[in-house]
PDB file of C-alpha atoms in Angstrom:
ATOM      1  CA  MET A  59     -52.248  66.882 -44.985  1.00 46.00           C
ATOM      2  CA  HIS A  60     -51.953  69.985 -47.140  1.00 65.00           C
ATOM      3  CA  GLU A  61     -53.218  68.699 -50.469  1.00 80.00           C
ATOM      4  CA  PRO A  62     -54.280  65.235 -51.588  1.00 89.00           C
ATOM      5  CA  ASN A  63     -52.299  62.959 -53.852  1.00 94.00           C
ATOM      6  CA  VAL A  64     -53.892  61.479 -56.946  1.00 95.00           C
ATOM      7  CA  VAL A  65     -54.160  57.676 -56.995  1.00 96.00           C
ATOM      8  CA  GLY A  66     -50.910  56.561 -58.612  1.00 95.00           C
ATOM      9  CA  ASP A  67     -48.765  59.396 -57.207  1.00 95.00           C
ATOM     10  CA  TRP A  68     -45.809  58.754 -54.906  1.00 96.00           C
ATOM     11  CA  HIS A  69     -45.576  60.595 -51.591  1.00 96.00           C
ATOM     12  CA  GLU A  70     -42.094  61.016 -50.102  1.00 96.00           C
ATOM     13  CA  TYR A  71     -41.512  61.199 -46.355  1.00 94.00           C
ATOM     14  CA  ASP A  72     -39.156  64.019 -45.387  1.00 91.00           C
ATOM     15  CA  GLU A  73     -38.638  62.580 -41.901  1.00 93.00           C
ATOM     16  CA  HIS A  74     -37.512  59.184 -43.340  1.00 95.00           C
ATOM     17  CA  ALA A  75     -35.021  59.938 -46.131  1.00 95.00           C
ATOM     18  CA  GLY A  76     -35.645  57.783 -49.197  1.00 96.00           C
ATOM     19  CA  LEU A  77     -38.947  56.287 -48.028  1.00 97.00           C
ATOM     20  CA  ARG A  78     -42.001  56.852 -50.191  1.00 97.00           C
ATOM     21  CA  VAL A  79     -45.504  55.421 -50.530  1.00 97.00           C
ATOM     22  CA  ARG A  80     -48.297  55.362 -53.077  1.00 97.00           C
ATOM     23  CA  VAL A  81     -51.841  54.146 -53.509  1.00 97.00           C
ATOM     24  CA  HIS A  82     -52.294  52.664 -56.975  1.00 97.00           C
ATOM     25  CA  ARG A  83     -54.122  50.116 -59.173  1.00 96.00           C
ATOM     26  CA  LEU A  84     -57.589  51.156 -58.050  1.00 97.00           C
ATOM     27  CA  VAL A  85     -60.025  48.912 -59.942  1.00 97.00           C
ATOM     28  CA  ALA A  86     -63.338  47.147 -59.489  1.00 97.00           C
ATOM     29  CA  ALA A  87     -62.606  43.487 -58.646  1.00 96.00           C
ATOM     30  CA  GLU A  88     -64.068  40.594 -56.706  1.00 96.00           C
ATOM     31  CA  PRO A  89     -62.060  39.373 -53.698  1.00 97.00           C
ATOM     32  CA  PRO A  90     -60.083  36.117 -54.103  1.00 95.00           C
ATOM     33  CA  ARG A  91     -61.570  34.324 -51.063  1.00 94.00           C
ATOM     34  CA  GLY A  92     -65.168  35.218 -51.874  1.00 95.00           C
ATOM     35  CA  ARG A  93     -67.424  38.034 -50.768  1.00 96.00           C
ATOM     36  CA  ASP A  94     -68.006  38.859 -47.126  1.00 96.00           C
ATOM     37  CA  ASP A  95     -71.666  38.484 -46.128  1.00 96.00           C
ATOM     38  CA  ALA A  96     -71.627  42.065 -44.806  1.00 96.00           C
ATOM     39  CA  ALA A  97     -70.881  43.326 -48.348  1.00 96.00           C
ATOM     40  CA  GLN A  98     -74.125  42.002 -49.816  1.00 96.00           C
ATOM     41  CA  GLY A  99     -75.412  44.372 -52.497  1.00 96.00           C
ATOM     42  CA  LEU A 100     -72.144  46.374 -52.546  1.00 97.00           C
ATOM     43  CA  THR A 101     -69.556  46.610 -55.320  1.00 97.00           C
ATOM     44  CA  TYR A 102     -65.975  45.601 -54.505  1.00 98.00           C
ATOM     45  CA  VAL A 103     -62.847  47.565 -55.396  1.00 98.00           C
ATOM     46  CA  THR A 104     -59.221  46.721 -54.848  1.00 98.00           C
ATOM     47  CA  PHE A 105     -56.105  48.851 -54.670  1.00 98.00           C
ATOM     48  CA  ARG A 106     -52.478  48.523 -53.644  1.00 98.00           C
ATOM     49  CA  VAL A 107     -50.384  50.505 -51.200  1.00 98.00           C
ATOM     50  CA  THR A 108     -46.691  50.225 -52.030  1.00 98.00           C
ATOM     51  CA  VAL A 109     -43.889  51.380 -49.735  1.00 98.00           C
ATOM     52  CA  GLU A 110     -40.548  51.858 -51.488  1.00 98.00           C
ATOM     53  CA  ASN A 111     -37.142  52.481 -49.941  1.00 98.00           C
ATOM     54  CA  ARG A 112     -34.809  54.560 -52.081  1.00 97.00           C
ATOM     55  CA  GLY A 113     -32.594  55.404 -49.100  1.00 95.00           C
ATOM     56  CA  ASP A 114     -29.428  53.787 -47.817  1.00 95.00           C
ATOM     57  CA  ARG A 115     -30.753  52.031 -44.670  1.00 95.00           C
ATOM     58  CA  HIS A 116     -33.666  49.699 -43.975  1.00 96.00           C
ATOM     59  CA  PHE A 117     -36.950  50.790 -42.374  1.00 97.00           C
ATOM     60  CA  GLY A 118     -39.321  48.642 -40.317  1.00 97.00           C
ATOM     61  CA  VAL A 119     -42.757  49.344 -41.799  1.00 97.00           C
ATOM     62  CA  HIS A 120     -46.281  48.540 -40.576  1.00 97.00           C
ATOM     63  CA  LEU A 121     -49.517  49.063 -42.497  1.00 97.00           C
ATOM     64  CA  GLU A 122     -52.340  47.222 -40.769  1.00 93.00           C
ATOM     65  CA  ASP A 123     -56.007  47.650 -40.002  1.00 87.00           C
ATOM     66  CA  GLY A 124     -56.712  50.962 -38.329  1.00 90.00           C
ATOM     67  CA  GLN A 125     -54.057  52.716 -40.432  1.00 96.00           C
ATOM     68  CA  ILE A 126     -56.229  52.845 -43.555  1.00 97.00           C
ATOM     69  CA  ASP A 127     -59.475  54.783 -43.984  1.00 97.00           C
ATOM     70  CA  ILE A 128     -61.546  54.700 -47.167  1.00 97.00           C
ATOM     71  CA  ARG A 129     -64.315  57.232 -47.843  1.00 98.00           C
ATOM     72  CA  LEU A 130     -66.748  57.099 -50.758  1.00 97.00           C
ATOM     73  CA  GLY A 131     -68.897  59.535 -52.690  1.00 96.00           C
ATOM     74  CA  PRO A 132     -69.489  63.256 -52.231  1.00 94.00           C
ATOM     75  CA  ASP A 133     -70.561  62.769 -48.585  1.00 95.00           C
ATOM     76  CA  GLY A 134     -67.413  60.838 -47.639  1.00 96.00           C
ATOM     77  CA  GLU A 135     -69.198  57.815 -46.216  1.00 97.00           C
ATOM     78  CA  GLY A 136     -67.018  54.986 -44.902  1.00 97.00           C
ATOM     79  CA  ALA A 137     -66.406  52.000 -47.159  1.00 98.00           C
ATOM     80  CA  PHE A 138     -66.674  48.403 -46.005  1.00 97.00           C
ATOM     81  CA  ILE A 139     -63.086  47.122 -45.740  1.00 97.00           C
ATOM     82  CA  ASP A 140     -62.785  43.370 -46.242  1.00 97.00           C
ATOM     83  CA  TRP A 141     -60.018  42.494 -43.770  1.00 94.00           C
ATOM     84  CA  ARG A 142     -60.236  38.767 -44.549  1.00 95.00           C
ATOM     85  CA  ASN A 143     -59.317  39.241 -48.218  1.00 97.00           C
ATOM     86  CA  SER A 144     -56.836  42.091 -47.719  1.00 97.00           C
ATOM     87  CA  GLN A 145     -53.085  41.601 -47.305  1.00 97.00           C
ATOM     88  CA  PHE A 146     -51.215  44.016 -45.039  1.00 97.00           C
ATOM     89  CA  ILE A 147     -47.607  44.944 -44.301  1.00 97.00           C
ATOM     90  CA  GLU A 148     -47.072  43.724 -40.765  1.00 94.00           C
ATOM     91  CA  GLY A 149     -43.656  44.619 -39.366  1.00 93.00           C
ATOM     92  CA  PHE A 150     -41.634  44.208 -42.557  1.00 97.00           C
ATOM     93  CA  ASP A 151     -38.067  45.539 -42.957  1.00 97.00           C
ATOM     94  CA  VAL A 152     -37.946  47.338 -46.303  1.00 98.00           C
ATOM     95  CA  HIS A 153     -34.287  47.321 -47.310  1.00 98.00           C
ATOM     96  CA  PRO A 154     -32.693  49.818 -49.747  1.00 97.00           C
ATOM     97  CA  LEU A 155     -33.994  49.497 -53.304  1.00 96.00           C
ATOM     98  CA  ARG A 156     -36.823  47.213 -52.181  1.00 97.00           C
ATOM     99  CA  ARG A 157     -40.615  47.497 -51.919  1.00 98.00           C
ATOM    100  CA  ALA A 158     -43.420  46.061 -49.816  1.00 98.00           C
ATOM    101  CA  THR A 159     -47.014  46.109 -51.062  1.00 98.00           C
ATOM    102  CA  ALA A 160     -50.347  45.741 -49.287  1.00 98.00           C
ATOM    103  CA  VAL A 161     -53.398  44.686 -51.304  1.00 98.00           C
ATOM    104  CA  LEU A 162     -56.735  45.988 -49.998  1.00 98.00           C
ATOM    105  CA  TYR A 163     -60.318  45.029 -50.804  1.00 98.00           C
ATOM    106  CA  ALA A 164     -63.203  47.359 -49.969  1.00 98.00           C
ATOM    107  CA  ALA A 165     -66.840  47.645 -50.994  1.00 98.00           C
ATOM    108  CA  GLY A 166     -69.486  50.316 -51.272  1.00 97.00           C
ATOM    109  CA  PRO A 167     -72.557  51.375 -53.240  1.00 97.00           C
ATOM    110  CA  GLU A 168     -71.708  51.391 -56.945  1.00 96.00           C
ATOM    111  CA  ALA A 169     -72.958  54.979 -57.347  1.00 95.00           C
ATOM    112  CA  SER A 170     -70.420  56.193 -54.749  1.00 96.00           C
ATOM    113  CA  LEU A 171     -67.342  54.602 -56.342  1.00 97.00           C
ATOM    114  CA  ALA A 172     -66.737  57.468 -58.769  1.00 96.00           C
ATOM    115  CA  GLN A 173     -65.164  59.343 -55.841  1.00 96.00           C
ATOM    116  CA  ILE A 174     -62.867  57.385 -53.528  1.00 97.00           C
ATOM    117  CA  ASP A 175     -60.580  58.896 -50.891  1.00 97.00           C
ATOM    118  CA  VAL A 176     -57.939  56.653 -49.314  1.00 97.00           C
ATOM    119  CA  GLN A 177     -56.115  57.906 -46.226  1.00 97.00           C
ATOM    120  CA  ILE A 178     -52.956  56.120 -45.090  1.00 96.00           C
ATOM    121  CA  GLN A 179     -50.936  56.508 -41.893  1.00 97.00           C
ATOM    122  CA  LEU A 180     -47.778  54.381 -41.919  1.00 96.00           C
ATOM    123  CA  ARG A 181     -45.901  53.351 -38.842  1.00 97.00           C
ATOM    124  CA  VAL A 182     -42.147  53.462 -39.500  1.00 97.00           C
ATOM    125  CA  GLU A 183     -39.683  52.227 -36.880  1.00 94.00           C
ATOM    126  CA  GLU A 184     -42.460  52.339 -34.225  1.00 92.00           C
ATOM    127  CA  GLU A 185     -43.204  56.019 -35.029  1.00 95.00           C
ATOM    128  CA  TRP A 186     -46.429  57.183 -36.654  1.00 96.00           C
ATOM    129  CA  THR A 187     -46.106  59.244 -39.818  1.00 95.00           C
ATOM    130  CA  ALA A 188     -48.518  62.009 -40.749  1.00 94.00           C
ATOM    131  CA  ARG A 189     -51.710  60.910 -42.517  1.00 95.00           C
ATOM    132  CA  HIS A 190     -51.780  61.338 -46.291  1.00 96.00           C
ATOM    133  CA  LEU A 191     -54.707  61.227 -48.687  1.00 97.00           C
ATOM    134  CA  TRP A 192     -55.079  59.874 -52.222  1.00 97.00           C
ATOM    135  CA  VAL A 193     -58.110  60.698 -54.381  1.00 96.00           C
ATOM    136  CA  GLY A 194     -59.459  58.688 -57.296  1.00 96.00           C
ATOM    137  CA  GLY A 195     -62.489  56.797 -58.493  1.00 95.00           C
ATOM    138  CA  ILE A 196     -63.862  53.901 -60.495  1.00 94.00           C
ATOM    139  CA  GLY A 197     -65.263  54.497 -63.949  1.00 80.00           C
ATOM    140  CA  LEU A 198     -63.680  57.907 -64.422  1.00 60.00           C
ATOM    141  CA  PRO A 199     -62.243  58.855 -67.809  1.00 47.00           C
ATOM    142  CA  GLU A 200     -58.479  58.400 -68.125  1.00 42.00           C
ATOM    143  CA  ASP A 201     -57.937  62.085 -68.982  1.00 39.00           C
ATOM    144  CA  LEU A 202     -58.754  64.210 -65.934  1.00 43.00           C
ATOM    145  CA  THR A 203     -56.391  67.057 -66.771  1.00 32.00           C
ATOM    146  CA  GLY A 204     -59.107  69.270 -68.245  1.00 32.00           C
ATOM    147  CA  THR A 205     -58.301  68.754 -71.934  1.00 28.00           C
ATOM    148  CA  GLY A 206     -60.885  67.441 -74.344  1.00 30.00           C
ATOM    149  CA  ALA A 207     -64.637  67.255 -73.972  1.00 31.00           C
ATOM    150  CA  HIS A 208     -66.681  67.741 -70.811  1.00 30.00           C
ATOM    151  CA  HIS A 209     -66.835  64.448 -68.910  1.00 31.00           C
ATOM    152  CA  GLY A 210     -70.205  64.773 -67.186  1.00 35.00           C
ATOM    153  CA  PRO A 211     -71.320  65.386 -63.611  1.00 37.00           C
ATOM    154  CA  VAL A 212     -68.535  63.452 -61.817  1.00 38.00           C
ATOM    155  CA  ARG A 213     -66.017  66.196 -62.683  1.00 43.00           C
ATOM    156  CA  GLY A 214     -67.550  68.824 -60.430  1.00 48.00           C
ATOM    157  CA  GLY A 215     -66.356  67.563 -57.039  1.00 53.00           C
ATOM    158  CA  VAL A 216     -63.479  68.992 -55.030  1.00 53.00           C
ATOM    159  CA  ALA A 217     -61.588  65.686 -55.272  1.00 53.00           C
ATOM    160  CA  HIS A 218     -61.674  65.881 -59.064  1.00 57.00           C
ATOM    161  CA  GLN A 219     -60.554  69.501 -59.065  1.00 60.00           C
ATOM    162  CA  ALA A 220     -57.652  68.474 -56.813  1.00 63.00           C
ATOM    163  CA  SER A 221     -56.951  65.573 -59.141  1.00 60.00           C
ATOM    164  CA  ASP A 222     -56.881  67.899 -62.160  1.00 68.00           C
ATOM    165  CA  PHE A 223     -54.533  70.328 -60.425  1.00 67.00           C
ATOM    166  CA  LEU A 224     -52.163  67.646 -59.110  1.00 65.00           C
ATOM    167  CA  LYS A 225     -51.941  65.833 -62.437  1.00 69.00           C
ATOM    168  CA  ALA A 226     -51.135  69.117 -64.197  1.00 72.00           C
ATOM    169  CA  GLN A 227     -48.450  69.865 -61.568  1.00 67.00           C
ATOM    170  CA  ARG A 228     -46.986  66.355 -61.927  1.00 69.00           C
ATOM    171  CA  ASP A 229     -46.870  66.687 -65.729  1.00 73.00           C
ATOM    172  CA  LEU A 230     -45.175  70.083 -65.416  1.00 72.00           C
ATOM    173  CA  LYS A 231     -42.585  68.707 -62.972  1.00 68.00           C
ATOM    174  CA  GLU A 232     -41.877  65.728 -65.256  1.00 71.00           C
ATOM    175  CA  GLN A 233     -41.351  68.111 -68.184  1.00 76.00           C
ATOM    176  CA  GLN A 234     -38.995  70.253 -66.086  1.00 72.00           C
ATOM    177  CA  ASP A 235     -37.099  67.169 -64.893  1.00 70.00           C
ATOM    178  CA  GLN A 236     -36.727  65.912 -68.475  1.00 73.00           C
ATOM    179  CA  LYS A 237     -35.513  69.344 -69.602  1.00 72.00           C
ATOM    180  CA  GLY A 238     -32.952  69.400 -66.803  1.00 66.00           C
ATOM    181  CA  GLN A 239     -31.623  65.967 -67.854  1.00 61.00           C
ATOM    182  CA  THR A 240     -31.178  66.961 -71.499  1.00 57.00           C
ATOM    183  CA  GLU A 241     -29.438  70.277 -70.896  1.00 53.00           C
ATOM    184  CA  PRO A 242     -25.623  70.202 -70.874  1.00 55.00           C
ATOM    185  CA  THR A 243     -23.951  70.878 -67.516  1.00 48.00           C
TER     186      THR A 243
END
């Protein structure tokens, strides 16, 4: 893991041509089957992990408990993961131009939800991939790229600095890609 992804970014796997994954739709939400008793006094969040195949062959993909780690707040404390309400990807063949999505529910102290780190380690064709990290948070302003007014104390953490840098890099790459598409060949 060299640098974290920002929640919403795709990560492509070099060792599995065409396969990519992302953590996205991080929001505060109550679980559909009701709260777990162990989450009493905690605030729930949900997010999705989507695996997409843009290659030319299918991949057997697993994303189950033990392959996801969620850390909260500046101290990186573990979140409560509600396995009963979560939906995983358990041995699914993702064919070309198809996706599979896991929906996860976790809970933690409300004050810690401004900084959420989600680490994913997929298993593809019975082989473990490298672990990859996504950073995000609940209640953060939409614009984290450093433009506009100061957003308060939540901006000072390393995760938010990484988020700022990665969003700026993504925007630059998108601009370069758009330029390359409009230039005559």
